[in-house]
mmCIF file of C-alpha atoms in Angstrom:
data_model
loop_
_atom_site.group_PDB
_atom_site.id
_atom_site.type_symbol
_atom_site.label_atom_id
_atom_site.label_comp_id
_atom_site.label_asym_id
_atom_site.label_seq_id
_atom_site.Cartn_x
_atom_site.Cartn_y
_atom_site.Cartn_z
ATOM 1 C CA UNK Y 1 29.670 55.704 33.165
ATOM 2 C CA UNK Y 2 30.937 54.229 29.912
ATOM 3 C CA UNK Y 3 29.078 51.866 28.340
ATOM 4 C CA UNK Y 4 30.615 48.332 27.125
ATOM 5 C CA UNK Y 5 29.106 47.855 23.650
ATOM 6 C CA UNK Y 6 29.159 51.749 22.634
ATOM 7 C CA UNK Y 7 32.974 51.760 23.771
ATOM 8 C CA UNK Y 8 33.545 48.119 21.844
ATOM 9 C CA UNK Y 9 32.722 50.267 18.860
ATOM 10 C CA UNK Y 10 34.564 53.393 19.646
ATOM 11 C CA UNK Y 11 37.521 51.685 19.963
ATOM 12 C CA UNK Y 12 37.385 50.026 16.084
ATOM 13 C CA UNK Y 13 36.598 53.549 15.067
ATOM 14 C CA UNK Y 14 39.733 55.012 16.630
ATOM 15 C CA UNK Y 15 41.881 52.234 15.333
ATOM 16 C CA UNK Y 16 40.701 53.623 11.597
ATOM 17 C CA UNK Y 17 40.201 57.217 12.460
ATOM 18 C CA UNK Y 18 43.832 59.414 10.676
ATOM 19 C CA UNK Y 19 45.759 59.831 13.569
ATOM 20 C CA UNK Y 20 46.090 63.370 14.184
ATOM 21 C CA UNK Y 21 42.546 64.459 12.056
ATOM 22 C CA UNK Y 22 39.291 64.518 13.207
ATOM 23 C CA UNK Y 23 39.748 66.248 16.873
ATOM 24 C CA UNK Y 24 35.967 67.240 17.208
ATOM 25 C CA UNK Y 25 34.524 64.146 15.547
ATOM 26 C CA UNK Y 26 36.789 62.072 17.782
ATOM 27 C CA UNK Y 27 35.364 63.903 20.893
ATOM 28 C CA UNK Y 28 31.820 63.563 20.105
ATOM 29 C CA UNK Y 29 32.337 59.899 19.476
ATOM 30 C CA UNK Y 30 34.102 59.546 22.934
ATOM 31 C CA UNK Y 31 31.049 61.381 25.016
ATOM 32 C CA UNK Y 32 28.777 58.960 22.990
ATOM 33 C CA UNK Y 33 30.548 56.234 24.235
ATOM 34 C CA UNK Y 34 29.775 57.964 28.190
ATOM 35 C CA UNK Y 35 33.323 59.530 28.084
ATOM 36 C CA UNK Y 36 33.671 63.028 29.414
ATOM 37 C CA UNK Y 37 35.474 65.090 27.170
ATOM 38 C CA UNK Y 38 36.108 68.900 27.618
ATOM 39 C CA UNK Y 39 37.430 71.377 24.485
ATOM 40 C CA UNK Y 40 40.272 71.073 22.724
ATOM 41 C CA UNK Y 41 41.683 67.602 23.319
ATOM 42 C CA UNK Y 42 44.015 65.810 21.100
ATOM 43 C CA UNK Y 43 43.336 62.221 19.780
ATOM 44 C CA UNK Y 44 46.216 60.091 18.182
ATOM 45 C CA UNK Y 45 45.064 56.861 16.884
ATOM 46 C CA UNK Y 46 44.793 53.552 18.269
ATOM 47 C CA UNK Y 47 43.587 54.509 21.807
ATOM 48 C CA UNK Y 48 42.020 51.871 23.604
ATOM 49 C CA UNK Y 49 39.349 52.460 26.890
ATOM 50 C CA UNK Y 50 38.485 48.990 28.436
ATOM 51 C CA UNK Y 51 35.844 48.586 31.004
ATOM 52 C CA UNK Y 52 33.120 50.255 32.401
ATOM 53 C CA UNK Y 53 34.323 53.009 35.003
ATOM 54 C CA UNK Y 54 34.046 56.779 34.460
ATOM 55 C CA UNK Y 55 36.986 58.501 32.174
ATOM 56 C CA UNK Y 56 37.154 62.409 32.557
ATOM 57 C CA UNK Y 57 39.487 63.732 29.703
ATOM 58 C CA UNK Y 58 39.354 67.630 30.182
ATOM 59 C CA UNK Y 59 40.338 70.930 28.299
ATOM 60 C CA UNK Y 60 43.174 70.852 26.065
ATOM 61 C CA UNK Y 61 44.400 67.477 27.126
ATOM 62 C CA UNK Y 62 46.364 65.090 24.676
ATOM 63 C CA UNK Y 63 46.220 61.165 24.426
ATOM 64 C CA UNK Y 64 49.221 59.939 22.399
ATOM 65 C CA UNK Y 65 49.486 56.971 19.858
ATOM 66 C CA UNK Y 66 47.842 53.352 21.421
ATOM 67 C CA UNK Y 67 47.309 54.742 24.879
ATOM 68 C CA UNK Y 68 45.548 52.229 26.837
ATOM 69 C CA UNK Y 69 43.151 52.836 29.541
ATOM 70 C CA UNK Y 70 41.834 50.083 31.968
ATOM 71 C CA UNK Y 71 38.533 50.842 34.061
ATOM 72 C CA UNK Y 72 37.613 48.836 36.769
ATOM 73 C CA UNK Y 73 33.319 49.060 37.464
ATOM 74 C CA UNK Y 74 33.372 51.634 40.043
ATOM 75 C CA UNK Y 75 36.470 53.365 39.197
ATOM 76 C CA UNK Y 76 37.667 56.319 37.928
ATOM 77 C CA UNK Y 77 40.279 57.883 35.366
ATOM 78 C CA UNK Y 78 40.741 62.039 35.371
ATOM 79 C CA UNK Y 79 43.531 63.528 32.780
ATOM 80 C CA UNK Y 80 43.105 67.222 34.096
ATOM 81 C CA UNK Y 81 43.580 70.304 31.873
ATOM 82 C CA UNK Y 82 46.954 70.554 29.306
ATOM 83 C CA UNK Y 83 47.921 67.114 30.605
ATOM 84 C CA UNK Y 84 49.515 64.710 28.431
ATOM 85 C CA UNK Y 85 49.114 61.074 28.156
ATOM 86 C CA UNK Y 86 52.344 59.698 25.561
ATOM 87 C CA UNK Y 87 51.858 57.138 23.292
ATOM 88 C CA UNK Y 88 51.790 53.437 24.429
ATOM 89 C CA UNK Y 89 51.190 54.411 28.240
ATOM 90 C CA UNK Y 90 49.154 52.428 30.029
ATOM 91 C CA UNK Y 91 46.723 53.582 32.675
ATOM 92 C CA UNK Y 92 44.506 51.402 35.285
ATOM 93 C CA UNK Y 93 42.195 51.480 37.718
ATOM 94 C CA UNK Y 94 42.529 48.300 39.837
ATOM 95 C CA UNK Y 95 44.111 44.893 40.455
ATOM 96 C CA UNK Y 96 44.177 41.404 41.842
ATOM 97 C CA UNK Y 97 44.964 41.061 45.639
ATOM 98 C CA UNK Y 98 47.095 38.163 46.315
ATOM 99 C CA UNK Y 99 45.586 35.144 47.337
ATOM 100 C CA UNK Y 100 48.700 32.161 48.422
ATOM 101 C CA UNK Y 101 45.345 30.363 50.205
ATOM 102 C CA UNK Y 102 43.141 30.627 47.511
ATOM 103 C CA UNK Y 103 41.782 28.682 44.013
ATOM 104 C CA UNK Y 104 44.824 30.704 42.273
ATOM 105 C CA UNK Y 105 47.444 33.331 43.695
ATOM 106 C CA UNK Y 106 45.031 36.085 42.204
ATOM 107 C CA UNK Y 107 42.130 36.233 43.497
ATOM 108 C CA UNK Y 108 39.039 36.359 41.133
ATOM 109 C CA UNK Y 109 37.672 39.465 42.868
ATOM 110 C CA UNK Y 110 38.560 42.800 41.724
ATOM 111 C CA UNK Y 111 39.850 46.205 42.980
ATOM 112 C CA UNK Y 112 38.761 49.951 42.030
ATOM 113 C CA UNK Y 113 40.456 53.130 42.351
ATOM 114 C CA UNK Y 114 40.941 56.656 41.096
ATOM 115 C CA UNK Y 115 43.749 57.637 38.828
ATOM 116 C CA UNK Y 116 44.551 61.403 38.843
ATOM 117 C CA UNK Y 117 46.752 62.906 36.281
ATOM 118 C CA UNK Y 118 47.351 66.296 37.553
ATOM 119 C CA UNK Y 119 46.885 69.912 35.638
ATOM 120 C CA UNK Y 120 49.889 70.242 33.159
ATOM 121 C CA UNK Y 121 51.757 67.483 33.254
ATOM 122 C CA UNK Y 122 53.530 64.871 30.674
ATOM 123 C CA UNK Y 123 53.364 61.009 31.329
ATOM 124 C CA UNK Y 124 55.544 60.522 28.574
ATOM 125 C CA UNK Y 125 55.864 57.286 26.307
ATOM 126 C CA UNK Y 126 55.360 53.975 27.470
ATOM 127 C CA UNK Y 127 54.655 54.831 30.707
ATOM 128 C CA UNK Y 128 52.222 52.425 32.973
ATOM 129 C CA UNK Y 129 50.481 54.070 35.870
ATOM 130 C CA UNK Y 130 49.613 51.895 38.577
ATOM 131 C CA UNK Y 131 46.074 52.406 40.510
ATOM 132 C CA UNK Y 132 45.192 54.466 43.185
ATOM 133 C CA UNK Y 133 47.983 57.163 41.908
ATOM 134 C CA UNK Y 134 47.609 60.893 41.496
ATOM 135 C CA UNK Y 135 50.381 62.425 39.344
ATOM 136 C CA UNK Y 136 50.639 66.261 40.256
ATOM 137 C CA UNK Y 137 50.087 69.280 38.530
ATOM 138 C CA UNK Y 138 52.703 70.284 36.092
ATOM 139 C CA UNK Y 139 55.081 66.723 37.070
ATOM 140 C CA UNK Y 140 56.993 64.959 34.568
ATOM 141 C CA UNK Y 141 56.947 61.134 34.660
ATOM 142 C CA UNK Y 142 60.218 60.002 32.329
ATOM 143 C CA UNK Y 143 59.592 57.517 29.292
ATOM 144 C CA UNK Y 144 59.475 54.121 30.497
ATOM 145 C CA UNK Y 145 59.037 54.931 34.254
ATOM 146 C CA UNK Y 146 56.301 52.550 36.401
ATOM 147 C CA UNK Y 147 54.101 54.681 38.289
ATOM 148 C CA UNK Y 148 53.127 52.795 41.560
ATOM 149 C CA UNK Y 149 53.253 56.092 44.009
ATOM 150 C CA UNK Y 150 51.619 59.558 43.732
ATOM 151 C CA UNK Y 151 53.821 62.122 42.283
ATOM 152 C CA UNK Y 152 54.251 65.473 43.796
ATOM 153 C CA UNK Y 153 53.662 68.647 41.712
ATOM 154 C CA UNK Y 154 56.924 70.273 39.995
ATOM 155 C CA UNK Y 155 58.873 67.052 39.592
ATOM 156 C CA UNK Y 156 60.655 65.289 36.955
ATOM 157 C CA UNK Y 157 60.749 60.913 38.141
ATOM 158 C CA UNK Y 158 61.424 57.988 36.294
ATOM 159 C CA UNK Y 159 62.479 54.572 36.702
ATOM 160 C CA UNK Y 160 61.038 51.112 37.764
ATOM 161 C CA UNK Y 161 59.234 51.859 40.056
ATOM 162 C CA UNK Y 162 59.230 55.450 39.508
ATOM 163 C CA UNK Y 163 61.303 58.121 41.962
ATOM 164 C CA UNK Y 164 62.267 61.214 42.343
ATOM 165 C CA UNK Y 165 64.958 62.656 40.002
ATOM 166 C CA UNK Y 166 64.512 66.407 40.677
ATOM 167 C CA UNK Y 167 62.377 68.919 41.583
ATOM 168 C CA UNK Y 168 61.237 71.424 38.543
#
């Protein structure tokens, strides 16, 4: 589990850190932080983890530019091998049921989820991935696209919310 104050730091770090130097010293810096990190992964700068779930990053993997990833407590994020995360993509774990009886149409409680991006595959830039979704191995979500459904293995979608274009 990641913890608050160590990631609070990590984060200023990254924001100074050059952005395509410092591969290993970014990685030890992330498991410090309670971030699993397997070999090889890429850092750009100006990633941001917020919250206190679990984050699995694992071999090879590459983050982009200002990637943001939002943990619920409870929750989990897993970017599997070779899979790529574009710069200023958003990623998160959870949400705010709708409450029309309630203090406020969100409700104050909290959901949790895992996010799966599959073995391979590109969320490319400024993509937001919605909870509970599971990209598959070697699919292509198109720049832009919403992610609110899973995504089946071997296929390119895009759009808001994200479908099917074609499969690879």
């Amino acid at each position: 589990m990641i913890s608050s104050k160590k990631i609070y730091i990590v984060n200023l770090l990254m924001a100074i850190l050059p952005n395509s130097g410092c591969q290993k010293l970014k990685a030890r810096i992330y498991r410090w932080a309670g971030v699993t990190v397997g070999s090889g992964v890429e850092f750009f700068q100006g990633i941001k983890v917020q919250g206190i779930g679990e984050l699995e990053i694992h071999d090879r993997a590459f983050i982009g530019h200002e990637v943001l990833f939002m943990l619920n407590e409870g929750s989990k994020i897993v970017i599997e091998e070779s899979a790529i995360v574009g710069s200023r993509s958003v990623v998160m774990t959870g949400f705010h049921p709708i409450t029309p009886d309630g203090e406020r149409i969100l409700s104050r409680e909290g959901t949790c989820s895992t996010v799966r991006i599959g073995k391979g595959c590109s969320v490319l830039t400024a993509c937001i991935v919605l909870p509970g979704v599971t990209v598959g191995e070697m699919a292509l979500v198109a720049a832009g696209a919403i992610v609110a459904k899973d995504v089946a293995p071997r296929t390119l979608v895009g759009g808001c919310p994200a479908k099917l274009i074609r499969t690879l």
